[in-house]
Amino acid sequence: MTTPISRPPSSNQQRHLQRSNSRDQMQQPAQIQQTISPSSSSANNKPSDYVYFERTTANFSAEAVPKAKAAQVKLEHFYKVAVEAAIERNTRRVELERKLAADTSISDERKHRQLISLGKKESTFLRLRRTKLGLDDFKTVKVIGKGAFGEVRLVQKKDTSRIYAMKTLLKSEMLKKEQSTQLAHVRAERDVLAEANTPWVVQLYYSFQDSAYLYLIMEFLPGGDLMTMLIKYDTFSEDVTRFYIAECVLAIEAVHKLGFIHRDIKPDNILIDKDGHVKLSDFGLSTGFHKQHDSAYYQRLLESAGVNSPTTAQQAGRNSVMVNAIHLTMTSKDQIATWKANRRKLAYSTVGTPDYIAPEIFLLQGYGNECDWWSLGAIMFECLVGYPPFCSENTHDTYRKIIDWPHYLTFPDDVHLSREAEDLIRRLITSADQRLTVEQIKAHPFFYGVDWESIRQIDAPFVPHLRSMTDTSYFPTDELEAVPDQPAGNDVDTPNKDLAFLGYTFKRFTIA
């Protein structure tokens, strides 16, 4: 009788086992099980002594899983950014080549020089992207605004002396339980500004962060905002209103074409540039229906990384706009005057003002970009009448009036409006399914004579008179309480909390 001889594994089998062991040592601990079922082996065309690995986190320590998740997210982001940057570079090259090929008036030598020039700009931009920007690269000139989560400062970049507006956001406030939805809003705002390349949206040049703050470096618009103008002039004529509302139509349309909904269109967020034309700003409540614009995404991310950030079901909803009650003291005919006096305080508070928000947002029934047209109708009403259509003694009454708008939308007898103006307002402040589309708005008789293609080239009814490039006279800086020259706040104490702000950094590529 012949005794079977145990053969050592072949060289191919040895190499296969070595590679398998090496891979699992690099990834995570594993429990090794050897499957010796002949039928399973033949079914999968594997040798009978093939080693299978059962991957499990059962033996991981309590600290290992969150660290592994954090590493995974950071690696995914690193390669995502690298691939997207390469695609953007290639796209710019292809677009220039296509443009040059279609232009027969340019010589081949000049086309070649333009391609070389683009290559040099791309190299410079790559170096810029590798350069880490920080607060020390900017000098504060003046604080020009204050919000619930930080300030807006006029700053000067030290190496170029260029003037910008710097918006700061305190991280610790973003991560508070009651403000957890702000994580999604902050990311949506950054994405809108980064993706926008239109004259109707404030230009973002850089965004960066440190342990305590997020920073947005944007163009400075010295003309102030529409709210300041309304406080100063009370009402506008229909001609002036037509100009500003027409430009707002084009600005909102530009945001919608980017795939975003602003959700917070109001006079405070309509800024005036040096030539008197408008630009939209403050996209802190906007949404692009991307996973990073959903507060539930950040809740899951922080929980998987071992950071507790509980939220209620309502707070976790992407469509939620959390507005808490703030009471104003108003009686009879003094209501409007008191509302105006408190208007700026509302703008600075965490509450804000709900006067311009569409009813479907409050009802959490789902909505589309038509909610922004309701807001525009409310602004048009205020421009012509002097106060918003649902101005009330307190925000609870404002909610109630907005929800029950058919019974509360009235026009005062002492204000004369043209039929076209009143009709447009009524077609904007109406149910979502009846609201005008952008093309119907442009075709409305109120805008008769408006040249939509060249409106930004005509003279604006109000052009700011500036004494210097750092003139802040159109901003109510005297109303601001004492604000430090440099942002100061508490550090984010848990390292993994910074995962929520991963990918916030941005630098704009410019051809000029």
Short mmCIF file of C-alpha atoms in Angstrom, two decimals:
data_model
loop_
_atom_site.label_atom_id
_atom_site.label_comp_id
_atom_site.label_asym_id
_atom_site.label_seq_id
_atom_site.Cartn_x
_atom_site.Cartn_y
_atom_site.Cartn_z
CA MET A 1 0.00 0.00 0.00
CA THR A 2 1.37 3.40 -1.05
CA THR A 3 1.49 6.17 1.53
CA PRO A 4 0.33 9.52 0.06
CA ILE A 5 3.04 12.16 0.05
CA SER A 6 2.17 15.69 1.20
CA ARG A 7 3.40 18.02 -1.51
CA PRO A 8 4.57 21.53 -0.67
CA PRO A 9 2.63 24.34 -2.41
CA SER A 10 3.85 25.30 -5.85
CA SER A 11 5.75 28.53 -6.43
CA ASN A 12 2.63 30.12 -7.98
CA GLN A 13 0.56 29.17 -4.93
CA GLN A 14 3.23 30.56 -2.61
CA ARG A 15 3.27 33.90 -4.42
CA HIS A 16 -0.54 34.04 -4.33
CA LEU A 17 -0.58 33.41 -0.57
CA GLN A 18 2.10 36.06 0.00
CA ARG A 19 0.17 38.67 -1.95
CA SER A 20 -3.07 37.83 -0.09
CA ASN A 21 -1.36 38.07 3.31
CA SER A 22 0.30 41.36 2.36
CA ARG A 23 -2.96 42.95 1.21
CA ASP A 24 -4.84 42.02 4.38
CA GLN A 25 -2.03 43.23 6.64
CA MET A 26 -2.23 46.63 4.94
CA GLN A 27 -6.02 46.92 5.10
CA GLN A 28 -7.27 45.47 8.40
CA PRO A 29 -6.99 42.44 10.75
CA ALA A 30 -8.70 39.34 9.44
CA GLN A 31 -9.76 35.93 10.67
CA ILE A 32 -8.45 33.30 8.30
CA GLN A 33 -10.67 30.39 7.34
CA GLN A 34 -9.62 27.69 4.90
CA THR A 35 -12.40 26.27 2.76
CA ILE A 36 -11.74 22.69 1.65
CA SER A 37 -15.04 21.91 -0.03
CA PRO A 38 -14.19 20.19 -3.38
CA SER A 39 -17.45 21.28 -4.95
CA SER A 40 -16.88 24.94 -3.97
CA SER A 41 -13.33 24.74 -5.31
CA SER A 42 -14.35 23.32 -8.67
CA ALA A 43 -17.23 25.79 -8.97
CA ASN A 44 -14.94 28.75 -8.58
CA ASN A 45 -11.97 27.23 -10.45
CA LYS A 46 -9.81 27.65 -7.36
CA PRO A 47 -7.26 25.12 -6.07
CA SER A 48 -8.41 22.97 -3.17
CA ASP A 49 -6.00 24.61 -0.77
CA TYR A 50 -7.04 28.20 -1.71
CA VAL A 51 -7.25 30.40 1.39
CA TYR A 52 -10.32 32.61 1.90
CA PHE A 53 -10.39 35.54 4.27
CA GLU A 54 -13.38 36.70 6.28
CA ARG A 55 -12.99 40.43 6.82
CA THR A 56 -14.46 41.73 10.06
CA THR A 57 -13.97 44.62 12.46
CA ALA A 58 -14.84 42.43 15.48
CA ASN A 59 -11.29 42.59 16.84
CA PHE A 60 -10.81 46.32 16.21
CA SER A 61 -10.34 48.59 19.18
CA ALA A 62 -12.94 51.27 19.90
CA GLU A 63 -10.60 53.95 18.49
CA ALA A 64 -9.62 52.10 15.33
CA VAL A 65 -12.92 52.16 13.42
CA PRO A 66 -13.40 55.96 13.60
CA LYS A 67 -9.76 56.47 12.62
CA ALA A 68 -10.14 54.11 9.67
CA LYS A 69 -13.28 55.93 8.55
CA ALA A 70 -11.53 59.29 8.81
CA ALA A 71 -8.60 57.98 6.77
CA GLN A 72 -10.98 56.60 4.15
CA VAL A 73 -12.81 59.91 3.76
CA LYS A 74 -9.58 61.90 3.51
CA LEU A 75 -8.06 59.55 0.91
CA GLU A 76 -11.24 59.58 -1.16
CA HIS A 77 -11.27 63.37 -1.07
CA PHE A 78 -7.57 63.65 -1.98
CA TYR A 79 -7.92 61.57 -5.13
CA LYS A 80 -11.28 63.13 -6.03
CA VAL A 81 -9.73 66.61 -5.95
CA ALA A 82 -6.71 65.46 -7.96
CA VAL A 83 -8.85 63.89 -10.68
CA GLU A 84 -11.22 66.86 -10.87
CA ALA A 85 -8.30 69.28 -11.15
CA ALA A 86 -6.81 67.26 -14.02
CA ILE A 87 -10.19 67.21 -15.80
CA GLU A 88 -10.55 70.98 -15.37
CA ARG A 89 -7.06 71.60 -16.79
CA ASN A 90 -7.76 69.39 -19.77
CA THR A 91 -11.13 71.07 -20.35
CA ARG A 92 -9.55 74.53 -20.38
CA ARG A 93 -6.92 73.34 -22.86
CA VAL A 94 -9.49 71.73 -25.16
CA GLU A 95 -11.75 74.81 -25.05
CA LEU A 96 -8.87 77.11 -25.98
CA GLU A 97 -7.75 74.81 -28.79
CA ARG A 98 -11.30 74.68 -30.15
CA LYS A 99 -11.62 78.45 -29.94
CA LEU A 100 -8.31 79.01 -31.71
CA ALA A 101 -9.12 76.47 -34.41
CA ALA A 102 -12.36 78.29 -35.19
CA ASP A 103 -10.64 81.69 -35.45
CA THR A 104 -9.05 81.96 -38.90
CA SER A 105 -7.89 85.56 -38.35
CA ILE A 106 -5.13 84.52 -35.93
CA SER A 107 -1.81 83.25 -37.24
CA ASP A 108 -0.50 79.83 -36.24
CA GLU A 109 2.39 81.44 -34.40
CA ARG A 110 0.05 83.56 -32.30
CA LYS A 111 -2.14 80.51 -31.56
CA HIS A 112 0.95 78.65 -30.41
CA ARG A 113 1.91 81.54 -28.11
CA GLN A 114 -1.57 81.54 -26.54
CA LEU A 115 -1.32 77.81 -25.84
CA ILE A 116 2.10 78.30 -24.25
CA SER A 117 0.69 81.19 -22.19
CA LEU A 118 -2.14 78.98 -20.94
CA GLY A 119 0.39 76.33 -19.95
CA LYS A 120 2.35 78.87 -17.92
CA LYS A 121 -0.84 80.08 -16.20
CA GLU A 122 -1.75 76.48 -15.37
CA SER A 123 1.70 75.95 -13.81
CA THR A 124 1.32 79.14 -11.77
CA PHE A 125 -2.13 78.02 -10.63
CA LEU A 126 -0.78 74.63 -9.56
CA ARG A 127 1.80 76.39 -7.40
CA LEU A 128 -0.94 78.61 -5.97
CA ARG A 129 -3.02 75.56 -5.09
CA ARG A 130 -0.09 74.07 -3.20
CA THR A 131 0.34 77.32 -1.25
CA LYS A 132 -1.56 77.31 2.02
CA LEU A 133 -3.49 80.51 2.62
CA GLY A 134 -4.13 81.70 6.15
CA LEU A 135 -5.43 84.61 8.16
CA ASP A 136 -1.89 86.04 8.33
CA ASP A 137 -2.00 86.67 4.57
CA PHE A 138 -4.68 89.35 5.03
CA LYS A 139 -4.87 92.63 6.89
CA THR A 140 -8.20 93.80 8.29
CA VAL A 141 -9.17 97.28 7.12
CA LYS A 142 -12.61 97.49 8.72
CA VAL A 143 -15.52 95.34 9.91
CA ILE A 144 -18.47 96.03 7.61
CA GLY A 145 -21.02 93.44 8.71
CA LYS A 146 -21.93 91.07 11.48
CA GLY A 147 -23.97 87.89 11.32
CA ALA A 148 -25.08 85.08 13.57
CA PHE A 149 -21.94 82.98 13.04
CA GLY A 150 -19.21 85.52 12.34
CA GLU A 151 -18.38 88.82 10.67
CA VAL A 152 -17.74 90.33 7.26
CA ARG A 153 -14.52 92.31 7.05
CA LEU A 154 -12.90 94.54 4.47
CA VAL A 155 -9.40 93.08 4.10
CA GLN A 156 -6.27 93.64 2.04
CA LYS A 157 -4.12 90.79 0.79
CA LYS A 158 -0.61 91.57 1.94
CA ASP A 159 1.35 90.33 -1.08
CA THR A 160 -0.83 91.91 -3.80
CA SER A 161 -2.51 94.79 -1.87
CA ARG A 162 -5.84 93.78 -3.45
CA ILE A 163 -9.02 94.54 -1.53
CA TYR A 164 -11.53 91.78 -0.69
CA ALA A 165 -14.47 91.11 1.58
CA MET A 166 -13.72 88.34 4.08
CA LYS A 167 -16.62 86.39 5.57
CA THR A 168 -15.76 84.40 8.69
CA LEU A 169 -17.82 81.53 10.09
CA LEU A 170 -17.19 80.07 13.54
CA LYS A 171 -16.80 76.28 13.33
CA SER A 172 -17.94 75.62 16.88
CA GLU A 173 -21.27 77.29 16.10
CA MET A 174 -21.69 75.16 12.98
CA LEU A 175 -21.22 71.99 15.02
CA LYS A 176 -23.67 72.78 17.80
CA LYS A 177 -26.64 70.46 18.09
CA GLU A 178 -29.22 73.13 17.33
CA GLN A 179 -27.18 74.44 14.38
CA SER A 180 -26.26 71.09 12.80
CA THR A 181 -28.18 71.90 9.62
CA GLN A 182 -25.73 74.77 9.14
CA LEU A 183 -23.04 72.30 8.01
CA ALA A 184 -25.04 71.57 4.87
CA HIS A 185 -25.90 75.23 4.34
CA VAL A 186 -22.28 76.35 4.69
CA ARG A 187 -21.10 73.78 2.15
CA ALA A 188 -23.88 74.73 -0.27
CA GLU A 189 -22.90 78.41 0.00
CA ARG A 190 -19.26 77.63 -0.73
CA ASP A 191 -20.22 75.43 -3.71
CA VAL A 192 -22.52 78.05 -5.24
CA LEU A 193 -19.85 80.73 -5.02
CA ALA A 194 -17.13 78.39 -6.30
CA GLU A 195 -19.15 77.17 -9.29
CA ALA A 196 -20.60 80.56 -10.22
CA ASN A 197 -18.83 82.38 -13.01
CA THR A 198 -21.44 85.02 -13.71
CA PRO A 199 -21.67 88.79 -13.17
CA TRP A 200 -24.89 88.25 -11.18
CA VAL A 201 -23.27 86.43 -8.25
CA VAL A 202 -20.60 87.72 -5.88
CA GLN A 203 -17.25 86.32 -6.99
CA LEU A 204 -15.43 83.96 -4.63
CA TYR A 205 -11.64 84.04 -4.96
CA TYR A 206 -10.48 81.88 -2.07
CA SER A 207 -11.86 79.81 0.76
CA PHE A 208 -9.79 78.27 3.55
CA GLN A 209 -10.00 77.30 7.20
CA ASP A 210 -8.10 77.03 10.43
CA SER A 211 -8.89 75.25 13.68
CA ALA A 212 -11.57 77.79 14.66
CA TYR A 213 -12.97 79.45 11.54
CA LEU A 214 -14.03 79.04 7.94
CA TYR A 215 -13.06 81.91 5.64
CA LEU A 216 -14.58 83.09 2.37
CA ILE A 217 -12.56 85.68 0.43
CA MET A 218 -14.91 87.44 -1.99
CA GLU A 219 -15.04 90.54 -4.14
CA PHE A 220 -15.90 93.71 -2.26
CA LEU A 221 -19.06 95.46 -3.49
CA PRO A 222 -18.89 99.03 -2.14
CA GLY A 223 -22.48 100.09 -2.87
CA GLY A 224 -23.99 98.36 0.17
CA ASP A 225 -27.22 96.38 -0.14
CA LEU A 226 -30.81 96.92 -1.23
CA MET A 227 -32.03 96.89 2.37
CA THR A 228 -29.91 99.96 3.18
CA MET A 229 -31.35 101.75 0.16
CA LEU A 230 -34.92 100.88 1.19
CA ILE A 231 -34.31 102.12 4.73
CA LYS A 232 -32.91 105.36 3.31
CA TYR A 233 -35.45 106.04 0.53
CA ASP A 234 -38.49 104.23 1.99
CA THR A 235 -39.99 103.44 -1.44
CA PHE A 236 -38.91 103.42 -5.08
CA SER A 237 -40.73 104.62 -8.16
CA GLU A 238 -41.98 101.97 -10.56
CA ASP A 239 -39.16 102.79 -13.00
CA VAL A 240 -36.49 102.28 -10.34
CA THR A 241 -38.26 99.16 -9.07
CA ARG A 242 -38.41 97.80 -12.63
CA PHE A 243 -34.64 98.14 -12.96
CA TYR A 244 -33.75 96.38 -9.71
CA ILE A 245 -36.39 93.65 -10.02
CA ALA A 246 -35.33 92.96 -13.64
CA GLU A 247 -31.71 92.56 -12.57
CA CYS A 248 -32.81 90.32 -9.70
CA VAL A 249 -34.70 88.15 -12.19
CA LEU A 250 -31.50 87.61 -14.18
CA ALA A 251 -29.48 86.99 -10.99
CA ILE A 252 -31.93 84.38 -9.67
CA GLU A 253 -32.07 82.77 -13.12
CA ALA A 254 -28.26 82.49 -13.12
CA VAL A 255 -28.34 80.69 -9.76
CA HIS A 256 -31.05 78.31 -10.98
CA LYS A 257 -29.03 77.51 -14.11
CA LEU A 258 -26.20 76.39 -11.83
CA GLY A 259 -28.61 73.85 -10.31
CA PHE A 260 -29.08 75.69 -7.01
CA ILE A 261 -32.04 77.22 -5.17
CA HIS A 262 -31.22 80.30 -3.09
CA ARG A 263 -34.16 79.98 -0.61
CA ASP A 264 -33.23 83.24 1.15
CA ILE A 265 -33.78 86.00 -1.39
CA LYS A 266 -34.25 89.25 0.54
CA PRO A 267 -33.02 92.87 0.30
CA ASP A 268 -30.13 92.14 2.70
CA ASN A 269 -28.67 89.65 0.21
CA ILE A 270 -28.91 91.87 -2.88
CA LEU A 271 -25.64 93.81 -3.03
CA ILE A 272 -24.79 96.86 -5.15
CA ASP A 273 -21.49 97.01 -7.05
CA LYS A 274 -19.42 100.10 -7.86
CA ASP A 275 -21.52 100.78 -10.98
CA GLY A 276 -24.87 100.45 -9.20
CA HIS A 277 -25.80 96.99 -10.53
CA VAL A 278 -26.91 94.12 -8.32
CA LYS A 279 -25.29 90.84 -7.36
CA LEU A 280 -26.66 88.06 -5.16
CA SER A 281 -24.83 87.07 -2.01
CA ASP A 282 -25.26 85.03 1.18
CA PHE A 283 -26.14 81.55 -0.02
CA GLY A 284 -26.21 80.19 3.52
CA LEU A 285 -29.66 78.63 3.05
CA SER A 286 -29.21 77.55 -0.55
CA THR A 287 -29.35 73.94 -1.68
CA GLY A 288 -28.09 72.16 -4.75
CA PHE A 289 -29.65 68.79 -3.87
CA HIS A 290 -26.15 67.28 -3.61
CA LYS A 291 -25.36 64.84 -0.80
CA GLN A 292 -23.02 67.41 0.78
CA HIS A 293 -25.93 69.88 0.90
CA ASP A 294 -27.95 67.43 3.01
CA SER A 295 -27.57 67.78 6.79
CA ALA A 296 -28.23 64.04 7.23
CA TYR A 297 -24.99 63.35 5.34
CA TYR A 298 -22.97 65.24 7.95
CA GLN A 299 -24.78 63.54 10.79
CA ARG A 300 -23.86 60.11 9.41
CA LEU A 301 -20.30 61.22 8.66
CA LEU A 302 -19.65 62.56 12.15
CA GLU A 303 -21.25 59.54 13.82
CA SER A 304 -19.13 57.12 11.77
CA ALA A 305 -16.05 59.08 12.79
CA GLY A 306 -16.96 58.82 16.47
CA VAL A 307 -18.29 62.35 16.89
CA ASN A 308 -21.68 62.71 18.57
CA SER A 309 -23.81 65.36 16.88
CA PRO A 310 -27.42 64.37 17.47
CA THR A 311 -30.16 66.15 15.57
CA THR A 312 -33.88 65.92 15.58
CA ALA A 313 -35.73 64.52 12.61
CA GLN A 314 -36.87 67.99 11.59
CA GLN A 315 -33.35 69.41 11.82
CA ALA A 316 -31.99 66.57 9.72
CA GLY A 317 -34.32 67.38 6.83
CA ARG A 318 -32.59 69.06 3.95
CA ASN A 319 -35.58 71.27 3.31
CA SER A 320 -35.80 72.61 6.85
CA VAL A 321 -35.27 76.30 7.45
CA MET A 322 -35.06 76.78 11.19
CA VAL A 323 -36.43 80.16 12.21
CA ASN A 324 -37.18 80.79 15.88
CA ALA A 325 -39.55 83.38 17.26
CA ILE A 326 -38.41 86.93 17.93
CA HIS A 327 -40.95 89.45 19.17
CA LEU A 328 -41.15 93.09 18.15
CA THR A 329 -43.22 95.65 20.01
CA MET A 330 -45.70 97.04 17.48
CA THR A 331 -49.19 98.45 17.80
CA SER A 332 -51.63 99.81 15.20
CA LYS A 333 -50.05 102.31 12.76
CA ASP A 334 -46.73 102.27 14.60
CA GLN A 335 -46.18 98.69 13.40
CA ILE A 336 -44.47 99.62 10.16
CA ALA A 337 -42.19 102.28 11.67
CA THR A 338 -41.12 99.94 14.46
CA TRP A 339 -40.58 97.11 12.00
CA LYS A 340 -38.24 99.33 9.97
CA ALA A 341 -36.38 100.41 13.08
CA ASN A 342 -35.79 96.78 14.02
CA ARG A 343 -35.05 95.66 10.47
CA ARG A 344 -31.28 95.85 10.82
CA LYS A 345 -31.34 94.05 14.16
CA LEU A 346 -33.22 91.19 12.54
CA ALA A 347 -30.59 90.97 9.84
CA TYR A 348 -27.84 90.59 12.45
CA SER A 349 -29.66 88.02 14.59
CA THR A 350 -29.61 84.22 14.38
CA VAL A 351 -33.31 84.44 13.64
CA GLY A 352 -33.31 86.54 10.51
CA THR A 353 -36.60 87.61 9.01
CA PRO A 354 -39.18 85.24 7.51
CA ASP A 355 -41.02 88.00 5.60
CA TYR A 356 -39.76 86.84 2.20
CA ILE A 357 -39.87 83.05 2.59
CA ALA A 358 -42.38 81.07 0.51
CA PRO A 359 -45.11 79.10 2.34
CA GLU A 360 -44.06 75.73 0.92
CA ILE A 361 -40.72 76.06 2.71
CA PHE A 362 -42.43 76.49 6.09
CA LEU A 363 -44.81 73.60 5.36
CA LEU A 364 -41.88 71.24 4.55
CA GLN A 365 -43.89 69.78 1.68
CA GLY A 366 -41.08 69.82 -0.85
CA TYR A 367 -40.47 72.61 -3.34
CA GLY A 368 -38.45 73.69 -6.33
CA ASN A 369 -36.82 76.88 -7.55
CA GLU A 370 -40.22 78.59 -7.77
CA CYS A 371 -39.84 79.46 -4.07
CA ASP A 372 -37.31 82.14 -5.06
CA TRP A 373 -39.88 83.88 -7.26
CA TRP A 374 -42.23 84.25 -4.28
CA SER A 375 -39.40 86.03 -2.44
CA LEU A 376 -38.87 88.34 -5.39
CA GLY A 377 -42.58 89.23 -5.37
CA ALA A 378 -42.34 90.13 -1.67
CA ILE A 379 -39.31 92.36 -2.37
CA MET A 380 -41.12 94.08 -5.24
CA PHE A 381 -44.06 94.75 -2.92
CA GLU A 382 -41.72 96.34 -0.36
CA CYS A 383 -39.98 98.47 -3.01
CA LEU A 384 -43.31 99.99 -4.06
CA VAL A 385 -45.25 100.02 -0.78
CA GLY A 386 -42.51 100.50 1.83
CA TYR A 387 -42.81 97.28 3.84
CA PRO A 388 -43.20 93.53 3.13
CA PRO A 389 -46.68 92.18 2.37
CA PHE A 390 -46.95 90.06 5.55
CA CYS A 391 -45.25 92.38 8.06
CA SER A 392 -46.62 91.50 11.53
CA GLU A 393 -46.23 92.09 15.24
CA ASN A 394 -44.20 88.91 15.66
CA THR A 395 -42.78 86.15 13.49
CA HIS A 396 -45.51 83.71 14.50
CA ASP A 397 -48.10 86.01 12.95
CA THR A 398 -45.88 86.42 9.91
CA TYR A 399 -45.80 82.62 9.46
CA ARG A 400 -49.55 82.46 9.85
CA LYS A 401 -50.15 85.19 7.28
CA ILE A 402 -47.75 83.65 4.78
CA ILE A 403 -49.34 80.23 5.11
CA ASP A 404 -52.80 81.79 4.69
CA TRP A 405 -51.62 84.31 2.08
CA PRO A 406 -54.89 84.48 0.03
CA HIS A 407 -56.59 86.20 2.98
CA TYR A 408 -53.73 88.50 3.93
CA LEU A 409 -52.23 89.74 0.64
CA THR A 410 -53.71 93.23 0.39
CA PHE A 411 -52.56 96.50 -1.16
CA PRO A 412 -52.95 99.70 0.91
CA ASP A 413 -55.44 102.27 -0.40
CA ASP A 414 -53.01 105.16 0.03
CA VAL A 415 -50.42 103.64 -2.35
CA HIS A 416 -51.15 103.82 -6.06
CA LEU A 417 -49.74 101.00 -8.17
CA SER A 418 -50.15 100.44 -11.88
CA ARG A 419 -52.23 97.48 -12.96
CA GLU A 420 -49.11 95.83 -14.40
CA ALA A 421 -47.17 96.16 -11.13
CA GLU A 422 -49.99 94.78 -8.99
CA ASP A 423 -50.62 91.95 -11.44
CA LEU A 424 -46.97 90.87 -11.42
CA ILE A 425 -46.86 90.85 -7.62
CA ARG A 426 -50.03 88.73 -7.48
CA ARG A 427 -48.59 86.29 -10.02
CA LEU A 428 -45.44 85.87 -7.92
CA ILE A 429 -47.04 85.80 -4.48
CA THR A 430 -49.34 82.90 -5.23
CA SER A 431 -49.42 79.12 -4.95
CA ALA A 432 -46.32 77.35 -6.27
CA ASP A 433 -48.13 75.68 -9.18
CA GLN A 434 -49.54 79.02 -10.35
CA ARG A 435 -46.35 81.06 -9.98
CA LEU A 436 -44.82 82.50 -13.13
CA THR A 437 -41.74 80.88 -14.66
CA VAL A 438 -38.70 82.98 -15.51
CA GLU A 439 -39.69 83.27 -19.18
CA GLN A 440 -43.22 84.32 -18.24
CA ILE A 441 -41.80 86.91 -15.83
CA LYS A 442 -39.61 88.39 -18.55
CA ALA A 443 -42.58 88.57 -20.90
CA HIS A 444 -44.85 90.28 -18.34
CA PRO A 445 -46.14 93.75 -19.37
CA PHE A 446 -44.52 95.34 -16.28
CA PHE A 447 -41.13 94.77 -17.94
CA TYR A 448 -42.14 96.25 -21.29
CA GLY A 449 -39.12 97.93 -22.85
CA VAL A 450 -36.51 96.11 -20.73
CA ASP A 451 -33.54 94.93 -22.79
CA TRP A 452 -32.66 91.74 -20.95
CA GLU A 453 -29.44 91.21 -22.90
CA SER A 454 -27.83 94.57 -22.15
CA ILE A 455 -29.42 95.76 -18.91
CA ARG A 456 -26.11 95.43 -17.09
CA GLN A 457 -24.49 97.85 -19.55
CA ILE A 458 -26.97 100.70 -19.02
CA ASP A 459 -26.62 103.37 -16.34
CA ALA A 460 -28.07 102.36 -12.99
CA PRO A 461 -30.51 104.72 -11.20
CA PHE A 462 -28.12 104.86 -8.26
CA VAL A 463 -24.34 104.85 -8.62
CA PRO A 464 -22.29 104.97 -5.40
CA HIS A 465 -19.93 107.92 -5.08
CA LEU A 466 -16.71 106.44 -3.74
CA ARG A 467 -13.80 108.35 -2.25
CA SER A 468 -11.41 105.38 -2.41
CA MET A 469 -11.33 101.66 -3.11
CA THR A 470 -11.82 101.03 0.62
CA ASP A 471 -14.79 103.39 1.03
CA THR A 472 -17.35 101.75 3.34
CA SER A 473 -19.72 104.69 3.70
CA TYR A 474 -22.61 102.68 2.20
CA PHE A 475 -22.38 100.11 4.97
CA PRO A 476 -23.94 100.87 8.38
CA THR A 477 -20.71 100.22 10.27
CA ASP A 478 -21.68 102.65 13.04
CA GLU A 479 -24.44 100.25 14.08
CA LEU A 480 -21.98 97.44 14.74
CA GLU A 481 -20.97 96.75 18.30
CA ALA A 482 -17.30 96.45 19.23
CA VAL A 483 -15.75 93.73 17.07
CA PRO A 484 -12.10 92.62 17.42
CA ASP A 485 -9.66 93.45 14.64
CA GLN A 486 -9.00 89.76 14.07
CA PRO A 487 -11.43 86.82 14.38
CA ALA A 488 -11.22 85.15 17.77
CA GLY A 489 -13.02 82.01 18.82
CA ASN A 490 -12.75 78.57 20.37
CA ASP A 491 -10.89 75.82 18.57
CA VAL A 492 -12.75 72.74 17.39
CA ASP A 493 -11.69 70.37 20.15
CA THR A 494 -12.22 67.02 18.37
CA PRO A 495 -9.91 66.34 15.39
CA ASN A 496 -12.46 64.25 13.51
CA LYS A 497 -14.96 67.09 13.57
CA ASP A 498 -12.91 68.70 10.81
CA LEU A 499 -14.16 65.93 8.52
CA ALA A 500 -17.34 67.97 8.19
CA PHE A 501 -15.31 70.75 6.59
CA LEU A 502 -13.16 68.57 4.34
CA GLY A 503 -12.96 70.01 0.83
CA TYR A 504 -13.87 73.54 1.89
CA THR A 505 -10.62 75.02 0.55
CA PHE A 506 -10.90 76.70 -2.85
CA LYS A 507 -8.77 78.86 -5.14
CA ARG A 508 -10.18 80.35 -8.32
CA PHE A 509 -8.35 79.92 -11.63
CA THR A 510 -8.28 83.17 -13.56
CA ILE A 511 -7.13 83.66 -17.16
CA ALA A 512 -6.16 87.30 -16.62
#
